[in-house]
Amino acid sequence: MKRIALEGKVLGENDRIAAELRQAFLEHGILCLNFISSPGSGKTSLLERTLEGFAAGARVALLTGDIQTDNDARRLARFGFPVRQITTAGACHLDARMVERHLREWDLAKLDLLLIENVGNLVCPTSYDLGEAAKIVVLSVTEGEDKPLKYPGIFRKAELMILNKTDLLPYVPFDVQTARENARGINPRIEILELSCQTGAGLDGWRRWLQGRMETARQRVPA
Amino acid sequence: MKRIALEGKVLGENDRIAAELRQAFLEHGILCLNFISSPGSGKTSLLERTLEGFAAGARVALLTGDIQTDNDARRLARFGFPVRQITTAGACHLDARMVERHLREWDLAKLDLLLIENVGNLVCPTSYDLGEAAKIVVLSVTEGEDKPLKYPGIFRKAELMILNKTDLLPYVPFDVQTARENARGINPRIEILELSCQTGAGLDGWRRWLQGRMETARQRVPA
C-alpha cells in the first residue's frame, strides 16, 4: 500500500511538470511527439527517415532516451538538427523532469517540432506523461500481431500506431489485418500507418500525418 | 531518497523469497531458467520448440508471465506439460512472490525442469531474482546488434544469450560478430547460441545446453 501511495505521488509530480511542458509547447506552437516501442522496433530509424524529409533550417529538435550509450544521439545528430541524449542510468522510462531539464538550454521560440524517443520498453514509459501532444507506438512486424492484446496500456494511450518493417512481411508469420483488429479492439480510435524504414514504403503517409499535426499545433497558439 | 529506500526494501523481500525458491529447487534437483527479452523476440516460440524435444511424461513445467492475456499459456499447454499463466495486471516484470504463489499447487518432487517466461521487457525483469539457476536473454536479429550496449543490465546477469530468428539474417542489417562482441564486452563469460525457431537451425545446440544443465542440477542435489 505504501508503495502504491508513493508511486501515486511520483506520478502526480510528473503530471504537474508535464502540464507545464504542455502549456509551454502550446504557447510556442510546438508539436511534441513521444515515441514508444519495444527495443529494436525501429524508432531511431524512423526518426532518421523523418529528419531526412526536412530541409536544412527546419525548426526541428530531438531528445532521445536510453539507459546507456549515446549511440542514438550520434546517429541522429548527422542530420544537422539539435539533438540531446537523455541517459537514464538504469531507469526504464523517461519522465517529465528529465525532459524539462534537457530542454532548458534550448529556446522554444525557435522550434516547431520536438520528437522524443523514449527508452525501448513497451510497458513503463506508458505511465509517464512528458507533455507531448500525442504518444506514437511503433510496432515492428517481427514482434507478432498479438502485442496490442498483451501490452494494452500503450495501445490504449497512443493516437497512432506505426507498423514498421513491412519489408519483412514475406519472411515472418505476421498477419497485418489481425494486428490492426487487435489494436482497434483495444483503442477504436487509434490511427494506423504501415511503413518500412528500409525501403521507404509508406513514409509519404507518415510525413503527411506529421505535417497535418504540425499545422494544427501552429493554429492552436493562443492569440 | 525515500523512493530508493522503499525500492531497496521491495527488492530485499524479493531476494528473501527467491532464496527460498532456489533452495527448494536445489533440494529437488530442479533446473529453473528465467527467460528475459523484448516483446516479440521469440521466447514463446523457443519454449514451444523446447517442449517439442521432450518425450511425453518428461518432468517439465512452465510458468509464463504477461501483463494481459493467457495467449502464451494456451500456446504452450498444447504440448501436454503443466503450464500456468501469471498475469501481472500491469506490472512490468515477474517477482519471486508471484512464482512462489503459482508453484504452490505443484509437487516439486515431480519436476526436473521449470521454465519461466518473463514479461517481455529488457529492463525491469533484470532486477527481480526468481530463484532461477540462470537467466537467459533472448535477442532476435531484427532488434539490432547494439542492444547489449543499450541494455547492459540483463546481458551482464544472463549466463546465456540466445540469438534468435537467424533465418531473417539475409533480410536485416545485423552483424552477428558485432552482436557477439557487444555482448562479450558487457559480460566476457556469457555463452552465446544462435538459432531459428522457424527453421529449427541451431536447436540441437540449445537442447544440448539444456540437457547439460539439467544433469548438473541432478548431481547437485544434497545427499
Coordinates of C-alpha atoms in Angstrom, one line a residue:
Chain A
M1 CA 0.0 0.0 0.0
K2 CA 2.8 2.4 0.9
R3 CA 4.4 1.6 -2.4
I4 CA 1.3 2.4 -4.3
A5 CA 0.8 5.7 -2.5
L6 CA 4.4 6.7 -3.2
E7 CA 4.1 5.7 -6.9
G8 CA 1.0 7.9 -7.0
K9 CA 3.0 10.8 -5.6
V10 CA 5.8 10.3 -8.1
L11 CA 3.3 10.2 -11.0
G12 CA 1.4 13.3 -9.6
E13 CA 4.7 15.3 -9.5
N14 CA 5.4 14.0 -13.0
D15 CA 2.0 15.1 -14.3
R16 CA 2.5 18.6 -12.8
I17 CA 5.7 19.1 -14.7
A18 CA 4.2 17.5 -17.9
A19 CA 1.3 20.0 -17.7
E20 CA 3.8 22.9 -17.6
L21 CA 5.7 21.5 -20.5
R22 CA 2.4 21.0 -22.5
Q23 CA 1.5 24.6 -21.8
A24 CA 4.9 25.8 -23.0
F25 CA 4.6 23.7 -26.2
L26 CA 1.1 25.1 -26.8
E27 CA 2.2 28.7 -26.4
H28 CA 5.1 28.2 -28.8
G29 CA 3.1 26.2 -31.4
I30 CA 5.4 23.3 -30.9
L31 CA 4.2 19.8 -31.8
C32 CA 5.7 17.4 -29.3
L33 CA 5.6 13.6 -30.0
N34 CA 6.6 10.8 -27.7
F35 CA 7.7 7.6 -29.5
I36 CA 7.3 4.4 -27.5
S37 CA 8.2 0.8 -28.6
S38 CA 10.0 -2.4 -27.7
P39 CA 13.8 -2.3 -28.1
G40 CA 14.7 -2.7 -31.7
S41 CA 11.3 -1.8 -33.3
G42 CA 13.0 0.9 -35.3
K43 CA 12.3 4.1 -33.5
T44 CA 15.7 5.6 -34.3
S45 CA 15.5 4.5 -38.0
L46 CA 12.1 6.1 -38.2
L47 CA 13.4 9.3 -36.8
E48 CA 16.4 9.2 -39.2
R49 CA 14.0 8.9 -42.1
T50 CA 11.8 11.7 -40.7
L51 CA 14.7 14.1 -40.4
E52 CA 15.8 13.3 -44.0
G53 CA 12.4 14.8 -45.1
F54 CA 13.1 18.2 -43.6
A55 CA 15.0 21.0 -45.3
A56 CA 18.1 22.3 -43.6
G57 CA 17.0 25.1 -41.2
A58 CA 13.7 23.4 -40.4
R59 CA 12.8 24.1 -36.7
V60 CA 13.0 20.5 -35.5
A61 CA 14.7 19.1 -32.4
L62 CA 15.1 15.7 -30.8
L63 CA 15.5 14.2 -27.3
T64 CA 16.5 10.6 -27.3
G65 CA 16.4 8.4 -24.2
D66 CA 18.5 5.4 -23.4
I67 CA 19.6 3.6 -20.3
Q68 CA 23.2 3.6 -21.5
T69 CA 25.1 4.8 -24.6
D70 CA 24.6 7.9 -26.8
N71 CA 24.5 5.8 -30.0
D72 CA 21.1 7.1 -31.0
A73 CA 22.0 10.7 -30.4
R74 CA 25.1 10.3 -32.6
R75 CA 23.1 8.6 -35.3
L76 CA 20.5 11.4 -35.2
A77 CA 22.9 14.3 -35.0
R78 CA 24.2 13.6 -38.5
F79 CA 21.2 15.4 -39.9
G80 CA 22.2 18.8 -38.5
F81 CA 19.2 19.3 -36.2
P82 CA 19.6 19.8 -32.5
V83 CA 19.7 16.5 -30.6
R84 CA 20.2 15.8 -26.9
Q85 CA 20.7 12.4 -25.3
I86 CA 18.9 11.6 -22.1
T87 CA 20.8 8.8 -20.4
T88 CA 18.6 7.4 -17.7
A89 CA 21.3 5.4 -15.9
G90 CA 19.1 2.4 -15.2
A91 CA 15.6 3.9 -15.3
C92 CA 13.3 2.1 -17.7
H93 CA 11.5 5.2 -19.0
L94 CA 11.8 8.9 -19.5
D95 CA 9.9 11.3 -17.1
A96 CA 8.8 14.9 -17.5
R97 CA 11.6 16.1 -15.2
M98 CA 14.2 14.7 -17.5
V99 CA 12.6 16.4 -20.5
E100 CA 12.3 19.7 -18.7
R101 CA 15.9 19.6 -17.6
H102 CA 17.2 18.8 -21.1
L103 CA 15.1 21.5 -22.7
R104 CA 16.4 24.3 -20.6
E105 CA 19.2 25.2 -22.9
W106 CA 17.1 25.4 -25.9
D107 CA 15.0 28.4 -27.0
L108 CA 11.5 27.1 -27.5
A109 CA 10.6 30.1 -29.7
K110 CA 12.9 28.6 -32.3
L111 CA 11.1 25.2 -32.5
D112 CA 8.1 23.9 -34.4
L113 CA 8.6 20.2 -33.7
L114 CA 10.1 18.2 -30.8
L115 CA 10.5 14.5 -31.3
I116 CA 11.1 12.4 -28.1
E117 CA 12.4 8.9 -28.5
N118 CA 11.6 7.1 -25.3
V119 CA 13.6 4.2 -23.7
G120 CA 12.9 0.9 -25.6
N121 CA 10.2 -0.6 -23.4
L122 CA 6.5 -1.3 -24.2
V123 CA 5.4 -1.0 -20.6
C124 CA 6.8 1.6 -18.2
P125 CA 7.1 4.7 -20.5
T126 CA 3.3 4.4 -21.0
S127 CA 2.6 5.8 -17.5
Y128 CA 4.8 8.9 -17.7
D129 CA 3.3 11.9 -19.4
L130 CA 6.1 14.0 -21.0
G131 CA 3.8 16.9 -22.0
E132 CA 3.5 15.5 -25.6
A133 CA 0.6 16.2 -27.9
A134 CA 0.5 12.5 -28.8
K135 CA 2.1 9.2 -28.0
I136 CA 3.1 7.1 -31.0
V137 CA 3.6 3.4 -30.6
V138 CA 5.9 1.7 -33.1
L139 CA 5.4 -2.0 -33.6
S140 CA 7.5 -4.0 -36.0
V141 CA 6.1 -6.9 -37.9
T142 CA 8.7 -9.2 -36.4
E143 CA 7.2 -8.9 -33.0
G144 CA 3.9 -10.7 -33.6
E145 CA 0.3 -9.4 -34.1
D146 CA -0.7 -10.2 -30.6
K147 CA 1.3 -7.3 -29.0
P148 CA -1.7 -4.9 -28.7
L149 CA -3.5 -7.5 -26.6
K150 CA -0.5 -8.3 -24.4
Y151 CA 0.6 -4.7 -23.8
P152 CA -2.8 -2.9 -24.0
G153 CA -1.7 0.2 -22.0
I154 CA 0.4 1.8 -24.7
F155 CA -2.0 0.9 -27.5
R156 CA -4.9 2.5 -25.4
K157 CA -3.0 5.7 -24.9
A158 CA -1.3 6.1 -28.4
E159 CA -3.0 8.2 -31.1
L160 CA -1.0 6.5 -33.8
M161 CA 0.4 3.0 -34.3
I162 CA 3.2 2.8 -36.8
L163 CA 3.6 -0.7 -38.2
N164 CA 7.2 -0.8 -39.1
K165 CA 9.5 -3.2 -41.1
T166 CA 6.7 -4.1 -43.6
D167 CA 9.6 -5.2 -46.0
L168 CA 10.0 -8.3 -43.7
L169 CA 6.3 -9.4 -44.1
P170 CA 7.2 -12.1 -46.7
Y171 CA 9.6 -13.7 -44.2
V172 CA 7.7 -13.6 -40.9
P173 CA 4.5 -15.1 -39.6
F174 CA 2.5 -11.8 -39.1
D175 CA -1.0 -11.0 -40.2
V176 CA -1.4 -7.3 -40.7
Q177 CA -5.2 -7.5 -40.6
T178 CA -5.2 -9.3 -37.3
A179 CA -2.7 -6.8 -35.9
R180 CA -5.0 -3.9 -37.0
E181 CA -8.0 -5.6 -35.4
N182 CA -6.2 -6.2 -32.2
A183 CA -5.1 -2.6 -32.0
R184 CA -8.6 -1.3 -32.8
G185 CA -10.1 -3.7 -30.3
I186 CA -8.0 -2.0 -27.6
N187 CA -8.4 1.5 -29.0
P188 CA -11.1 2.0 -31.6
R189 CA -9.8 5.5 -32.5
I190 CA -6.1 4.6 -33.0
E191 CA -4.7 5.6 -36.4
I192 CA -2.5 3.1 -38.1
L193 CA 0.2 3.6 -40.7
E194 CA 2.3 0.9 -42.3
L195 CA 5.8 1.6 -43.4
S196 CA 9.3 0.4 -44.0
C197 CA 12.2 2.5 -43.0
Q198 CA 14.4 0.2 -45.0
T199 CA 12.6 0.6 -48.4
G200 CA 10.9 3.9 -47.7
A201 CA 7.5 2.4 -48.5
G202 CA 4.8 4.3 -46.6
L203 CA 7.0 7.2 -45.5
D204 CA 4.9 9.7 -47.5
G205 CA 1.8 8.9 -45.5
W206 CA 3.8 9.3 -42.2
R207 CA 5.2 12.7 -43.4
R208 CA 1.6 13.9 -44.3
W209 CA 0.4 12.8 -40.9
L210 CA 3.2 14.8 -39.3
Q211 CA 2.7 17.9 -41.4
G212 CA -1.0 17.8 -40.6
R213 CA -0.3 17.7 -36.9
M214 CA 2.3 20.4 -37.1
E215 CA -0.2 22.7 -38.9
T216 CA -2.8 22.0 -36.1
A217 CA -0.2 22.9 -33.4
R218 CA 0.5 26.2 -35.2
Q219 CA -3.1 27.1 -35.4
R220 CA -3.7 26.4 -31.7
V221 CA -1.2 29.0 -30.5
P222 CA -3.2 31.4 -28.2
A223 CA -3.5 34.9 -29.7
Chain B
M1 CA 15.6 9.1 -1.4
K2 CA 12.5 7.7 0.2
R3 CA 11.7 6.0 -3.1
I4 CA 15.1 4.4 -3.3
A5 CA 14.8 3.1 0.3
L6 CA 11.4 1.6 -0.4
E7 CA 12.7 0.1 -3.7
G8 CA 15.5 -1.4 -1.7
K9 CA 13.0 -2.9 0.8
V10 CA 10.9 -4.4 -2.0
L11 CA 14.0 -5.9 -3.6
G12 CA 15.2 -7.2 -0.2
E13 CA 11.9 -9.0 0.3
N14 CA 12.0 -10.4 -3.2
D15 CA 15.5 -11.7 -2.7
R16 CA 14.4 -13.4 0.5
I17 CA 11.6 -15.3 -1.3
A18 CA 13.9 -16.0 -4.3
A19 CA 16.5 -17.6 -1.9
E20 CA 13.8 -19.9 -0.5
L21 CA 12.7 -20.9 -4.0
R22 CA 16.4 -21.5 -5.0
Q23 CA 16.9 -23.8 -2.0
A24 CA 13.7 -25.7 -2.9
F25 CA 14.8 -26.2 -6.5
L26 CA 18.2 -27.3 -5.3
E27 CA 16.8 -29.9 -2.9
H28 CA 14.6 -31.3 -5.7
G29 CA 17.3 -31.3 -8.4
I30 CA 15.1 -28.9 -10.5
L31 CA 16.7 -26.8 -13.1
C32 CA 14.9 -23.4 -13.1
L33 CA 15.5 -21.0 -16.0
N34 CA 14.3 -17.4 -16.3
F35 CA 13.8 -16.2 -19.9
I36 CA 14.0 -12.5 -20.5
S37 CA 13.7 -10.5 -23.7
S38 CA 12.0 -7.6 -25.5
P39 CA 8.4 -8.2 -26.5
G40 CA 8.4 -10.3 -29.7
S41 CA 11.9 -11.7 -29.6
G42 CA 10.5 -15.2 -29.7
K43 CA 10.5 -16.5 -26.1
T44 CA 7.3 -18.4 -26.5
S45 CA 8.3 -19.9 -29.8
L46 CA 11.6 -21.0 -28.3
L47 CA 9.7 -22.7 -25.4
E48 CA 7.4 -24.4 -27.9
R49 CA 10.3 -25.8 -29.8
T50 CA 11.9 -26.8 -26.5
L51 CA 8.8 -28.7 -25.3
E52 CA 8.6 -30.5 -28.7
G53 CA 12.0 -32.0 -27.9
F54 CA 10.8 -33.7 -24.7
A55 CA 9.1 -37.1 -24.6
A56 CA 5.6 -37.3 -23.1
G57 CA 5.9 -37.8 -19.4
A58 CA 9.1 -35.7 -19.1
R59 CA 9.2 -33.8 -15.8
V60 CA 8.9 -30.4 -17.3
A61 CA 6.7 -27.4 -16.3
L62 CA 6.3 -23.8 -17.3
L63 CA 5.3 -20.5 -15.8
T64 CA 4.6 -17.8 -18.3
G65 CA 4.2 -14.1 -17.4
D66 CA 2.2 -11.5 -19.2
I67 CA 0.6 -8.2 -18.4
Q68 CA -2.6 -9.3 -20.0
T69 CA -4.0 -12.3 -21.9
D70 CA -3.3 -16.0 -21.4
N71 CA -2.3 -16.4 -25.1
D72 CA 1.1 -17.8 -24.2
A73 CA -0.2 -20.3 -21.7
R74 CA -2.7 -21.6 -24.3
R75 CA 0.1 -21.9 -26.9
L76 CA 2.3 -23.8 -24.5
A77 CA -0.4 -26.0 -23.0
R78 CA -0.8 -27.9 -26.3
F79 CA 2.3 -29.9 -25.6
G80 CA 0.8 -31.6 -22.6
F81 CA 3.1 -30.4 -19.9
P82 CA 1.9 -28.4 -16.9
V83 CA 1.7 -24.7 -17.7
R84 CA 0.5 -21.8 -15.5
Q85 CA -0.1 -18.2 -16.6
I86 CA 1.0 -15.4 -14.3
T87 CA -1.0 -12.3 -15.3
T88 CA 0.7 -9.4 -13.7
A89 CA -2.2 -6.9 -14.3
G90 CA 0.1 -4.0 -15.2
A91 CA 3.4 -4.9 -13.6
C92 CA 6.3 -4.9 -15.9
H93 CA 8.1 -7.9 -14.6
L94 CA 7.6 -11.1 -12.6
D95 CA 8.7 -11.3 -9.0
A96 CA 9.6 -14.1 -6.7
R97 CA 6.3 -13.9 -4.8
M98 CA 4.3 -14.4 -8.0
V99 CA 6.4 -17.5 -8.8
E100 CA 6.1 -18.9 -5.2
R101 CA 2.3 -18.4 -5.3
H102 CA 1.9 -20.1 -8.6
L103 CA 4.1 -23.1 -7.7
R104 CA 2.1 -23.9 -4.5
E105 CA -0.2 -26.3 -6.3
W106 CA 2.5 -28.3 -7.9
D107 CA 4.5 -31.1 -6.3
L108 CA 8.2 -30.1 -6.8
A109 CA 9.2 -33.7 -6.3
K110 CA 7.7 -34.4 -9.7
L111 CA 9.7 -31.9 -11.6
D112 CA 13.2 -31.8 -13.2
L113 CA 12.9 -28.6 -15.2
L114 CA 11.0 -25.4 -14.6
L115 CA 11.0 -22.8 -17.5
I116 CA 9.8 -19.3 -16.6
E117 CA 8.9 -16.9 -19.4
N118 CA 9.2 -13.4 -18.0
V119 CA 7.1 -10.4 -19.2
G120 CA 8.5 -9.0 -22.5
N121 CA 10.8 -6.3 -21.2
L122 CA 14.5 -6.0 -21.5
V123 CA 14.9 -3.7 -18.4
C124 CA 12.7 -4.3 -15.3
P125 CA 12.7 -8.1 -15.1
T126 CA 16.5 -8.0 -14.7
S127 CA 16.3 -6.7 -11.1
Y128 CA 14.0 -9.4 -9.8
D129 CA 15.6 -12.7 -8.8
L130 CA 13.1 -15.6 -9.2
G131 CA 15.3 -18.2 -7.6
E132 CA 16.4 -19.4 -11.1
A133 CA 19.7 -21.2 -11.7
A134 CA 20.3 -19.0 -14.7
K135 CA 18.8 -16.0 -16.6
I136 CA 18.7 -16.5 -20.4
V137 CA 18.4 -13.4 -22.6
V138 CA 16.8 -13.9 -26.0
L139 CA 17.8 -11.3 -28.6
S140 CA 16.3 -11.5 -32.1
V141 CA 18.4 -10.4 -35.1
T142 CA 15.7 -7.9 -36.1
E143 CA 16.4 -5.8 -32.9
G144 CA 19.9 -4.6 -33.8
E145 CA 23.4 -5.6 -32.6
D146 CA 23.7 -2.6 -30.3
K147 CA 21.2 -4.0 -27.7
P148 CA 23.8 -5.4 -25.3
L149 CA 25.3 -1.9 -25.1
K150 CA 22.0 -0.1 -24.6
Y151 CA 20.5 -2.6 -22.1
P152 CA 23.7 -3.8 -20.3
G153 CA 21.9 -5.0 -17.1
I154 CA 20.4 -8.1 -18.5
F155 CA 23.4 -9.0 -20.6
R156 CA 25.6 -8.7 -17.5
K157 CA 23.4 -11.0 -15.5
A158 CA 22.5 -13.6 -18.1
E159 CA 24.5 -16.8 -18.4
L160 CA 23.3 -17.4 -21.9
M161 CA 22.3 -15.2 -24.8
I162 CA 20.2 -16.9 -27.4
L163 CA 20.4 -15.1 -30.8
N164 CA 17.0 -16.0 -32.3
K165 CA 15.5 -15.6 -35.8
T166 CA 18.7 -16.2 -37.6
D167 CA 16.6 -17.2 -40.6
L168 CA 16.0 -13.4 -41.1
L169 CA 19.7 -12.5 -41.3
P170 CA 19.6 -12.2 -45.1
Y171 CA 16.9 -9.5 -44.8
V172 CA 18.0 -7.3 -41.9
P173 CA 21.0 -5.1 -41.2
F174 CA 22.5 -7.2 -38.4
D175 CA 26.1 -8.2 -37.9
V176 CA 26.4 -11.3 -35.8
Q177 CA 30.0 -10.8 -35.0
T178 CA 29.4 -7.3 -33.7
A179 CA 26.5 -8.5 -31.6
R180 CA 28.7 -11.2 -30.1
E181 CA 31.5 -8.7 -29.3
N182 CA 29.0 -6.3 -27.8
A183 CA 27.6 -9.0 -25.5
R184 CA 31.1 -10.2 -24.5
G185 CA 32.2 -6.7 -23.9
I186 CA 29.5 -6.4 -21.3
N187 CA 29.9 -10.0 -20.0
P188 CA 33.0 -11.8 -21.0
R189 CA 31.6 -15.2 -19.7
I190 CA 28.3 -15.1 -21.4
E191 CA 27.6 -18.1 -23.6
I192 CA 26.0 -17.5 -27.0
L193 CA 23.8 -19.8 -29.1
E194 CA 22.4 -18.9 -32.5
L195 CA 19.2 -20.4 -33.6
S196 CA 16.0 -20.1 -35.6
C197 CA 12.7 -21.3 -34.1
Q198 CA 11.2 -21.1 -37.6
T199 CA 13.7 -23.4 -39.4
G200 CA 14.9 -25.3 -36.4
A201 CA 18.6 -24.4 -37.2
G202 CA 20.6 -24.4 -34.0
L203 CA 18.0 -26.1 -31.8
D204 CA 20.2 -29.1 -31.3
G205 CA 22.9 -26.9 -29.6
W206 CA 20.2 -25.4 -27.4
R207 CA 18.9 -28.8 -26.4
R208 CA 22.4 -30.0 -25.5
W209 CA 23.0 -26.9 -23.4
L210 CA 19.7 -27.6 -21.6
Q211 CA 20.4 -31.3 -21.0
G212 CA 23.9 -30.4 -19.7
R213 CA 22.4 -28.0 -17.2
M214 CA 19.7 -30.5 -16.1
E215 CA 22.3 -33.1 -15.5
T216 CA 24.3 -30.6 -13.3
A217 CA 21.1 -29.8 -11.3
R218 CA 20.5 -33.5 -10.7
Q219 CA 24.1 -34.0 -9.5
R220 CA 23.9 -31.1 -7.0
V221 CA 21.0 -32.5 -5.0
P222 CA 22.2 -32.7 -1.4
A223 CA 22.7 -36.3 -0.2

